[in-house]
mmCIF file of C-alpha atoms in Angstrom:
data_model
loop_
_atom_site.group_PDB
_atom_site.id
_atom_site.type_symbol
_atom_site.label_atom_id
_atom_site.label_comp_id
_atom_site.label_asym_id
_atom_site.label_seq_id
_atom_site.Cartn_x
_atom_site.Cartn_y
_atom_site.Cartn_z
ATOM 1 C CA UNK A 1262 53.666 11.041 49.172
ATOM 2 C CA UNK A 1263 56.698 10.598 46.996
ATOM 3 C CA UNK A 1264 56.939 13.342 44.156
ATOM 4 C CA UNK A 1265 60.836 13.619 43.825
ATOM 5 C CA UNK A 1266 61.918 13.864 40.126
ATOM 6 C CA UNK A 1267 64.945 15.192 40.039
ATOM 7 C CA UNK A 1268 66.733 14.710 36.430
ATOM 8 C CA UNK A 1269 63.590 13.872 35.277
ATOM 9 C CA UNK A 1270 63.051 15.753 31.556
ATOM 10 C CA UNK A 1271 58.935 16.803 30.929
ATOM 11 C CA UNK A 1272 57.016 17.497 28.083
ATOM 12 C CA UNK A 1273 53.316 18.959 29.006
ATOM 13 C CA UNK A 1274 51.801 19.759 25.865
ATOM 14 C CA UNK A 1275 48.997 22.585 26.034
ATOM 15 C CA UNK A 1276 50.025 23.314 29.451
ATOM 16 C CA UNK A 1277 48.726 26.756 29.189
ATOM 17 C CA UNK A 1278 46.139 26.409 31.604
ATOM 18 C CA UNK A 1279 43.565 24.341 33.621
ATOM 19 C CA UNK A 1280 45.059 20.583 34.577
ATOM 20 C CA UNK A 1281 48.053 20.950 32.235
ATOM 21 C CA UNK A 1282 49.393 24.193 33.612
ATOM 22 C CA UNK A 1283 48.742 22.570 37.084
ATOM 23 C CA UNK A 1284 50.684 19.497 36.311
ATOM 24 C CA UNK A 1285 53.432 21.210 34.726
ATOM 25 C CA UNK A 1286 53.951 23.123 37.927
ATOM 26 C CA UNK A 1287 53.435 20.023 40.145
ATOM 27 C CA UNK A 1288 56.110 18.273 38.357
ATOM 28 C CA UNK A 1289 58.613 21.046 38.388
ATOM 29 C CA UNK A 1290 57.701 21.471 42.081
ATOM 30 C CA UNK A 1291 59.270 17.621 42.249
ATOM 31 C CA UNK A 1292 62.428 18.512 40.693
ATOM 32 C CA UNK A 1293 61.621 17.852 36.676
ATOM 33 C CA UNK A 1294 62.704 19.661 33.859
ATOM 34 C CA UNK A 1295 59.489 20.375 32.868
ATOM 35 C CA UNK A 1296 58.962 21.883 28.400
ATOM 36 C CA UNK A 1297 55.659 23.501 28.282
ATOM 37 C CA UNK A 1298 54.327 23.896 25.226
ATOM 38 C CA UNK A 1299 51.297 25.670 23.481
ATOM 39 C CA UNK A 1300 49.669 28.319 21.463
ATOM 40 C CA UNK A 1301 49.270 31.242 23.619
ATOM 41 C CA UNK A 1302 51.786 33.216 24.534
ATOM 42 C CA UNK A 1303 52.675 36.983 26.080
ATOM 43 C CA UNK A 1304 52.992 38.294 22.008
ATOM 44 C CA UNK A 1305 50.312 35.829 20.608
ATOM 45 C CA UNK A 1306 46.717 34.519 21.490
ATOM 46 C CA UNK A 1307 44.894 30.966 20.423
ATOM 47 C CA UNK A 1308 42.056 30.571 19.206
ATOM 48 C CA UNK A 1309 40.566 30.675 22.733
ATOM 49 C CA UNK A 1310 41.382 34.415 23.444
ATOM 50 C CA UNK A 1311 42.212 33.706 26.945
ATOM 51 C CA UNK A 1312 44.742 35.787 28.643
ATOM 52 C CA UNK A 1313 46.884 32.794 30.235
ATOM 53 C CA UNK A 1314 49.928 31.913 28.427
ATOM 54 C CA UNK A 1315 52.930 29.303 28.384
ATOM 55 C CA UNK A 1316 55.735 31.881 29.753
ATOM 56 C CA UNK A 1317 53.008 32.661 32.557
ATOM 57 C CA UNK A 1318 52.801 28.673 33.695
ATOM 58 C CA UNK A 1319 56.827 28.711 33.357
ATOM 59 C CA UNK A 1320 56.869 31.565 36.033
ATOM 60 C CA UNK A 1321 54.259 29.384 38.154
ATOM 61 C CA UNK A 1322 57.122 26.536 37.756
ATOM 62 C CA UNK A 1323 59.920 29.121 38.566
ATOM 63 C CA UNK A 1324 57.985 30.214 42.099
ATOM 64 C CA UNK A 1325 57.773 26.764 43.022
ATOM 65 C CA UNK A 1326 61.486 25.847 42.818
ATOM 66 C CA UNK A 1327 61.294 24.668 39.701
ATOM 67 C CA UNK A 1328 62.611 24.627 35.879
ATOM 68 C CA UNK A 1329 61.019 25.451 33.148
ATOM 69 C CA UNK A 1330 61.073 26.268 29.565
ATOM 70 C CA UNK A 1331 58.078 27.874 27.375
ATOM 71 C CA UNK A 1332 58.084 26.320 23.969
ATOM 72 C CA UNK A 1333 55.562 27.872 21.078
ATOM 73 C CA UNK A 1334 54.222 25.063 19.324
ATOM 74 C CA UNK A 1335 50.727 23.915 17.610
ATOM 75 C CA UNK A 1336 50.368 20.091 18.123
ATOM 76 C CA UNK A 1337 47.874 19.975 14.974
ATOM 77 C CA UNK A 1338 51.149 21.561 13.060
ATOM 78 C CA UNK A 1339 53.710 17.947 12.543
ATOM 79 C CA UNK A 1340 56.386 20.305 11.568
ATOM 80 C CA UNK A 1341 56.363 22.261 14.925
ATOM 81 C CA UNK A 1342 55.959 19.135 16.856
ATOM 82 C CA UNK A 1343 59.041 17.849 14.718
ATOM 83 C CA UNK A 1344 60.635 21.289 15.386
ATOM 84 C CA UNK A 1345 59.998 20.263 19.425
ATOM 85 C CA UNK A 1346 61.317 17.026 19.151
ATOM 86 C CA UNK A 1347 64.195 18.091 17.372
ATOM 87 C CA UNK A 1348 65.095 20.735 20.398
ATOM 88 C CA UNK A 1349 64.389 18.648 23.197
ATOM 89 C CA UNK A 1350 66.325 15.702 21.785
ATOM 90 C CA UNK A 1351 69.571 18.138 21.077
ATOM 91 C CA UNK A 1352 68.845 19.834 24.544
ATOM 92 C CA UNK A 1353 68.176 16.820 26.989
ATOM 93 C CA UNK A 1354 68.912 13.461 24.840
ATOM 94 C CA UNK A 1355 64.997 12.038 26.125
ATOM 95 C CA UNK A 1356 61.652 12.669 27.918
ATOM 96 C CA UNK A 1357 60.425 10.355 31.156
ATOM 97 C CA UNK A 1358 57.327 11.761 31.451
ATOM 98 C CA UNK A 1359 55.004 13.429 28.360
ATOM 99 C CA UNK A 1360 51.477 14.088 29.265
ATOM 100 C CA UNK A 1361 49.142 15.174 26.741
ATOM 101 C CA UNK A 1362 46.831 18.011 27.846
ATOM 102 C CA UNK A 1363 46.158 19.234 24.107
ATOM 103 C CA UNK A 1364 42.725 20.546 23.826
ATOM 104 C CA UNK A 1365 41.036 23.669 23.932
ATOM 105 C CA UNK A 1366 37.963 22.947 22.277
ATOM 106 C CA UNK A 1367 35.172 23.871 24.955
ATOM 107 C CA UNK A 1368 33.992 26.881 22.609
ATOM 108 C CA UNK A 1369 32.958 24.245 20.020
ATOM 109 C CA UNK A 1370 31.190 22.200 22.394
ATOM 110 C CA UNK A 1371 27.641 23.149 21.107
ATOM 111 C CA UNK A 1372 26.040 21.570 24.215
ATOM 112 C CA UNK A 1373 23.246 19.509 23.609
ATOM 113 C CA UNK A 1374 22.834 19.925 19.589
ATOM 114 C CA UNK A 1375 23.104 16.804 17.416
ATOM 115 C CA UNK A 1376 25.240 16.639 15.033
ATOM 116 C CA UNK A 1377 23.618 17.317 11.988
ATOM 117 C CA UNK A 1378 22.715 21.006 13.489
ATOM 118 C CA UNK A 1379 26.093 21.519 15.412
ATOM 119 C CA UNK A 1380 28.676 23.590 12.948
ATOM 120 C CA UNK A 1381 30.506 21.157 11.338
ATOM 121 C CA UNK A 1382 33.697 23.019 11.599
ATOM 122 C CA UNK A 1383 33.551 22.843 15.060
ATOM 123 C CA UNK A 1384 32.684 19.109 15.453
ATOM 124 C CA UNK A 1385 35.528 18.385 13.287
ATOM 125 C CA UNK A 1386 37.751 20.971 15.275
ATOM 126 C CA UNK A 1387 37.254 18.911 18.473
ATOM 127 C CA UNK A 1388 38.232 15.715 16.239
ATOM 128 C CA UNK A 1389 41.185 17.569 15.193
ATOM 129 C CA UNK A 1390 42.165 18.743 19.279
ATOM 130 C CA UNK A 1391 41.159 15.606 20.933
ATOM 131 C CA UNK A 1392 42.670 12.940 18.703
ATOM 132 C CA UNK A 1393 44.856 14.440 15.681
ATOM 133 C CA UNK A 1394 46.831 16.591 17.532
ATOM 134 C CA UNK A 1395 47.564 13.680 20.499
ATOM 135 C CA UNK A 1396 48.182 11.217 17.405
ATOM 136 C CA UNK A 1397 50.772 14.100 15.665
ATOM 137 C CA UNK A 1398 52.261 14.599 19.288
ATOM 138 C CA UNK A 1399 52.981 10.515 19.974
ATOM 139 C CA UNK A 1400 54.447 10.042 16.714
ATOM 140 C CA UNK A 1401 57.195 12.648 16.992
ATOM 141 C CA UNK A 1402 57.628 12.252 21.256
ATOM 142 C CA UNK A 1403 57.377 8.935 21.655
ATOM 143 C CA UNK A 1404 60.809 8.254 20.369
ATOM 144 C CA UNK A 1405 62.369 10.326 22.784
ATOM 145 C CA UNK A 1406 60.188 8.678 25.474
ATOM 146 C CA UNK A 1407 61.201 5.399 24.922
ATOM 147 C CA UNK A 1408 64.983 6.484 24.845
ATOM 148 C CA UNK A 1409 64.956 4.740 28.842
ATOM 149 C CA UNK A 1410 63.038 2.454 29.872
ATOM 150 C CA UNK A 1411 60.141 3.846 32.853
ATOM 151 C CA UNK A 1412 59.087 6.410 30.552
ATOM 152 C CA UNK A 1413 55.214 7.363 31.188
ATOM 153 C CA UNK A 1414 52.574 8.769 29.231
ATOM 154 C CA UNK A 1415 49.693 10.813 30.395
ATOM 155 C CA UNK A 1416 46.203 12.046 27.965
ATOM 156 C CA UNK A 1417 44.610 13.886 29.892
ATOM 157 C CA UNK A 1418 40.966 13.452 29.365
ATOM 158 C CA UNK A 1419 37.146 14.396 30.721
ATOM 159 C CA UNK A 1420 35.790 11.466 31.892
ATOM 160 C CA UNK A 1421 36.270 7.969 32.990
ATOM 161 C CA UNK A 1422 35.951 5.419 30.823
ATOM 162 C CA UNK A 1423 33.342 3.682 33.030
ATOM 163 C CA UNK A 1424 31.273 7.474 33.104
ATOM 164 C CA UNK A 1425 32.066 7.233 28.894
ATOM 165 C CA UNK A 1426 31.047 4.335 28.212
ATOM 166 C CA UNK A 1427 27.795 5.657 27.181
ATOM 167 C CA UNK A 1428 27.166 9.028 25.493
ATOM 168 C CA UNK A 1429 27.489 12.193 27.581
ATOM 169 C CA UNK A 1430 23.944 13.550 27.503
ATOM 170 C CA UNK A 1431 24.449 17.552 27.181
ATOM 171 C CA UNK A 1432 27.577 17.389 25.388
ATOM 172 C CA UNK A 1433 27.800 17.028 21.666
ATOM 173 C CA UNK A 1434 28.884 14.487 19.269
ATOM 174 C CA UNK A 1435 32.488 15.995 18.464
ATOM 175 C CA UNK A 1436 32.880 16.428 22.259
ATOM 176 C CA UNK A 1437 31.758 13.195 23.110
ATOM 177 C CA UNK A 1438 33.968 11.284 20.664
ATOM 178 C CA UNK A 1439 37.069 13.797 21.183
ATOM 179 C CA UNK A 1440 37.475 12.960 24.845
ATOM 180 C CA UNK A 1441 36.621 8.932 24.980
ATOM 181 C CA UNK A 1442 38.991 8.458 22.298
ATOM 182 C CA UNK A 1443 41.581 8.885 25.445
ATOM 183 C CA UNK A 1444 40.481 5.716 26.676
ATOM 184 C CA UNK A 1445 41.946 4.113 23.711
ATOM 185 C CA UNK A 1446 44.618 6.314 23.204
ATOM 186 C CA UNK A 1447 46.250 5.232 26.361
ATOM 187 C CA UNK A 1448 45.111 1.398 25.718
ATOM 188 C CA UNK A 1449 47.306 1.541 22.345
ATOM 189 C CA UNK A 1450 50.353 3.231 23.595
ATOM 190 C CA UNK A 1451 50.337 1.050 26.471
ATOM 191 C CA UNK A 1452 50.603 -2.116 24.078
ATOM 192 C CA UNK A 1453 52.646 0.031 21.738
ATOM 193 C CA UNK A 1454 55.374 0.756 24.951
ATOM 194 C CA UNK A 1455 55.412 -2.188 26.584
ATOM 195 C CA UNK A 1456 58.503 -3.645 25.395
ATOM 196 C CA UNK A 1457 60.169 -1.080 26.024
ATOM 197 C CA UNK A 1458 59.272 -0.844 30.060
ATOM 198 C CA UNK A 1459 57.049 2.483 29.590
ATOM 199 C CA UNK A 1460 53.744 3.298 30.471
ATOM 200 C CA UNK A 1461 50.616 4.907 29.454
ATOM 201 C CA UNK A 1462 47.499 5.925 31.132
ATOM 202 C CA UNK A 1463 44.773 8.271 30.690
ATOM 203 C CA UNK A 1464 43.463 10.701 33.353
ATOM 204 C CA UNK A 1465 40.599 12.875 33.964
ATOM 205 C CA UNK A 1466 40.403 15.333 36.642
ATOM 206 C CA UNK A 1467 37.111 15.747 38.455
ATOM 207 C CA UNK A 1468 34.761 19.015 38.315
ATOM 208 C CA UNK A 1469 37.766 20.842 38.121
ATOM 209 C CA UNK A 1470 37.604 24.726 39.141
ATOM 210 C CA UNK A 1471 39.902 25.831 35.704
ATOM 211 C CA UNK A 1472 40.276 29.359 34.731
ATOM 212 C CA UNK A 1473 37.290 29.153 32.150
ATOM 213 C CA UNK A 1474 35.101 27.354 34.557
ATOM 214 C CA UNK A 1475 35.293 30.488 37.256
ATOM 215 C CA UNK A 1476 35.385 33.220 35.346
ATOM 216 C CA UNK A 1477 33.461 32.364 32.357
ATOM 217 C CA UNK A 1478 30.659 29.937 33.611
ATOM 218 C CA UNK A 1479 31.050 30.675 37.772
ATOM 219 C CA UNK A 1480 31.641 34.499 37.562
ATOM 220 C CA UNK A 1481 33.923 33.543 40.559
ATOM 221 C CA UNK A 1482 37.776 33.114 41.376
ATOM 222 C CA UNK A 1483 39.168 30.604 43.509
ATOM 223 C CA UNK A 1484 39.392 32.438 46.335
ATOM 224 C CA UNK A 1485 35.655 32.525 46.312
ATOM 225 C CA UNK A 1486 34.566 29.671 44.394
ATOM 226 C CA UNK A 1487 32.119 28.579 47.287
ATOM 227 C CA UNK A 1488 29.907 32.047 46.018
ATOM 228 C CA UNK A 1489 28.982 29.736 43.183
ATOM 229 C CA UNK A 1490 27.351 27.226 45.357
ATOM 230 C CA UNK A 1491 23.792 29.406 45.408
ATOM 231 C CA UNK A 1492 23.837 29.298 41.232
ATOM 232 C CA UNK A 1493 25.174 25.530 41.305
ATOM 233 C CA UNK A 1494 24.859 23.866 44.744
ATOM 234 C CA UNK A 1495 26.777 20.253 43.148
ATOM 235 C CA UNK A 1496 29.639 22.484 42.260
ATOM 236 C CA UNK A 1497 30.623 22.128 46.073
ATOM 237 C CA UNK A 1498 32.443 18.652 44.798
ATOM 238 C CA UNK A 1499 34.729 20.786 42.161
ATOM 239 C CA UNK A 1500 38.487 20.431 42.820
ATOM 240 C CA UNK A 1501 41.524 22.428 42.324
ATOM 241 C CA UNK A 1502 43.660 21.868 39.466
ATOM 242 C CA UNK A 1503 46.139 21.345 41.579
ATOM 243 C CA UNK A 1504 44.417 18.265 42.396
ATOM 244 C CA UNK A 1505 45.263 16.279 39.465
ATOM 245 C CA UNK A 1506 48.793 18.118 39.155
ATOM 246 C CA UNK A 1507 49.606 16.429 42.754
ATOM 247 C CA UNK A 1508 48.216 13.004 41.307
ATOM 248 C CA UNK A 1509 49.784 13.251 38.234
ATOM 249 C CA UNK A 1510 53.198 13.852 39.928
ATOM 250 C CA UNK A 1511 52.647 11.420 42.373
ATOM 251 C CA UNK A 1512 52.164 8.806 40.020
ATOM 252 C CA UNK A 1513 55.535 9.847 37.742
ATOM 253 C CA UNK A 1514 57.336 9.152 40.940
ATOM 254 C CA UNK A 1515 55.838 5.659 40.995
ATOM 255 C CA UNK A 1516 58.546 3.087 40.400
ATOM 256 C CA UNK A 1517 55.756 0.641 40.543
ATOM 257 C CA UNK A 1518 53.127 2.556 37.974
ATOM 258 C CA UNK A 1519 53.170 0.267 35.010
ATOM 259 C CA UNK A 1520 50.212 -1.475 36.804
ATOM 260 C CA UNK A 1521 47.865 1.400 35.543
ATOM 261 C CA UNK A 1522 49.541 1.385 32.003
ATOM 262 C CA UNK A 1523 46.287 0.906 29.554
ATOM 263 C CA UNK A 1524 44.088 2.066 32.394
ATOM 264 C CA UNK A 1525 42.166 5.464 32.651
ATOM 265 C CA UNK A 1526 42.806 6.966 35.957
ATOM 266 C CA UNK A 1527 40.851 9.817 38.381
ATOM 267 C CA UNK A 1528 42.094 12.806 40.435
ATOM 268 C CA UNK A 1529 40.037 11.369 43.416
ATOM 269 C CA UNK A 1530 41.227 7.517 42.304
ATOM 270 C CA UNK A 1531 44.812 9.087 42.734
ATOM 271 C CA UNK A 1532 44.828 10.673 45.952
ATOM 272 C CA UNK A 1533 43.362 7.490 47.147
ATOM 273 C CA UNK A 1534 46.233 5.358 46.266
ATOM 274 C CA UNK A 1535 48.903 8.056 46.903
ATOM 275 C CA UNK A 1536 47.277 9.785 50.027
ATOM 276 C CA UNK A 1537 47.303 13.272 48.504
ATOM 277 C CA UNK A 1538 44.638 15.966 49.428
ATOM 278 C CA UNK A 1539 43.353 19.374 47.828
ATOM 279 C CA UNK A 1540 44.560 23.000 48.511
ATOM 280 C CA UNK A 1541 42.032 22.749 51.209
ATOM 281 C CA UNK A 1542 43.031 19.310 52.730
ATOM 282 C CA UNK A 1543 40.151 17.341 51.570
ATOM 283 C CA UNK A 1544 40.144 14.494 49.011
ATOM 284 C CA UNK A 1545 36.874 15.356 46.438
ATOM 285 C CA UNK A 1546 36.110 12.142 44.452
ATOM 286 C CA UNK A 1547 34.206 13.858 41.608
ATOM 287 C CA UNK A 1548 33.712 11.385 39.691
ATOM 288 C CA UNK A 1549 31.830 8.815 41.979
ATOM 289 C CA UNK A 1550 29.708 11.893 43.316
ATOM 290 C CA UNK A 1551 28.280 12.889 39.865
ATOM 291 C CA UNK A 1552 26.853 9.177 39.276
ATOM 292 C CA UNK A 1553 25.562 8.751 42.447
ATOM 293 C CA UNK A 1554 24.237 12.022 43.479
ATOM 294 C CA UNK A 1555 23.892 14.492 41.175
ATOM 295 C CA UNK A 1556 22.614 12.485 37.997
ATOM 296 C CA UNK A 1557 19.846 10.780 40.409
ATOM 297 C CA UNK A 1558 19.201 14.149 41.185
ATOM 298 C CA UNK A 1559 19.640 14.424 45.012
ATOM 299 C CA UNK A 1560 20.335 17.521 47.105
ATOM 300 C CA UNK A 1561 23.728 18.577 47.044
ATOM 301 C CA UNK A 1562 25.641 16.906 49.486
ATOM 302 C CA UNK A 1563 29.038 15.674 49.539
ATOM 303 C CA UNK A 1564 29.271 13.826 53.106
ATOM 304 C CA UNK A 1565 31.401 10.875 51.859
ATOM 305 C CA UNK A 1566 32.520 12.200 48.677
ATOM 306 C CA UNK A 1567 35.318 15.255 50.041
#
């Protein structure tokens, strides 16, 4: 698998934690110059109230041979992302690769209420995550992105658009809408960059095993994620976030990846064309599992699917 960017400039905004903070240290690990940006940091806390922070995903970059700078900035603020553009354009001239990871909007998720009993402040805060801040982000990035031609864009997402083509039963409304927006997101940049010879794509990662998702809903780490199994046996198809970091990077180092651009694209789609594996050497396609076992509601079993 080819992951070498050296002289490559990155933006990952929200790369805090989860996918984002994974990618941002896979694409250091290839040689970027990777900007990770966010709320959170060692003197300041989001919204969230989690203890990971943008200086501690710069470290992660650091231990992997890479370079990395923490930048303090809220995407739903334009000044700040003008502010960001402003310093990377003085500092580096351009970005190749900007992926999107902006969220943090699972405490709003008010799963399964409809709308007109979910908080409307927090259906209109996942609005505000999923799409504003992505839309404030493009228009102040994108310039710098399409500086060279090859650029690539990355939203990250939850979901396929084949899974979202329908409503997520469970989720909510604001949720719902928030994360298939990505779908088009990627579909208009791609038309949006295509004279100028970049690309855009979404990607979702699978059941992914994020810092929230063990601690807060496993009561596991991920040395011991497998303990979960006995409270949710179809949690055996999760995935690292390294996962989609490795796919991600892979597909930067694509000279041929503008046949994706418009396209929404899976951690377990990824490792298929790029021949990438897990931490644990196995290939989890998370995605294809959920539909056809664990929404018929078969035994977990992922023969075939890891």
């Amino acid at each position: 698998m080819n992951t070498d960017l050296t002289g490559k400039v990155a933006v990952v905004a929200g790369g805090t934690r989860g996918a984002s903070r994974a990618i941002a240290v896979e694409l250091g690990r290839g040689g970027a110059t990777v900007y990770v940006t966010g709320r959170t940091t060692r003197e300041r806390r989001s919204e969230l109230g989690r203890p990971e922070t943008i200086e501690g995903t710069v470290d992660l970059i650091h231990e992997a041979g890479g370079s990395g700078t923490a930048v303090r900035v809220d995407h739903l603020e334009p000044d700040e992302v003008r502010g960001l553009a402003e310093r990377i354009d003085s500092e580096q001239g351009r970005i190749d690769i900007l992926v999107d990871g902006v969220w943090g909007g699972d405490d709003h998720m008010g799963s399964g209420t409809p709308v007109w009993e979910h908080p409307l402040e927090s259906s209109l805060r996942m609005i505000r995550l999923g799409i504003d801040a992505h839309i404030i982000t493009s228009h102040h990035l994108l310039p710098l992105v399409i500086r060279r031609p090859g650029g690539l864009v990355v939203d990250m997402t939850d979901g396929t658009a084949e899974y979202n083509a329908k409503f997520r039963e469970g989720t909510s409304l604001g949720f719902y809408v928030a994360k298939a927006a990505a779908h088009n997101l990627a579909l208009a940049q791609a038309a949006e960059l295509r004279d100028h010879r970049c690309t855009a794509v979404a990607v979702t990662p699978g059941w992914i095993r994020s810092e929230a998702m063990l601690d807060t809903h496993m009561g596991v780490t991920e040395e011991n994620w497998r303990d979960a199994l006995e409270k949710e046996p179809h949690f055996a198809i999760s995935e690292s976030p390294t996962f989609v970091g490795r796919g991600v990077a892979a597909l930067a180092a694509d000279p041929g990846r503008d046949r994706f651009s418009g396209q929404t694209l899976n951690s377990g789609q990824l490792a298929r064309v790029y021949g990438f594996t897990d931490v644990d050497g196995s290939r989890p396609d998370g995605w294809r599992y959920m539909v056809e076992v664990q929404e018929p509601g078969l035994p977990a079993d992922t023969t075939g699917y890891r």
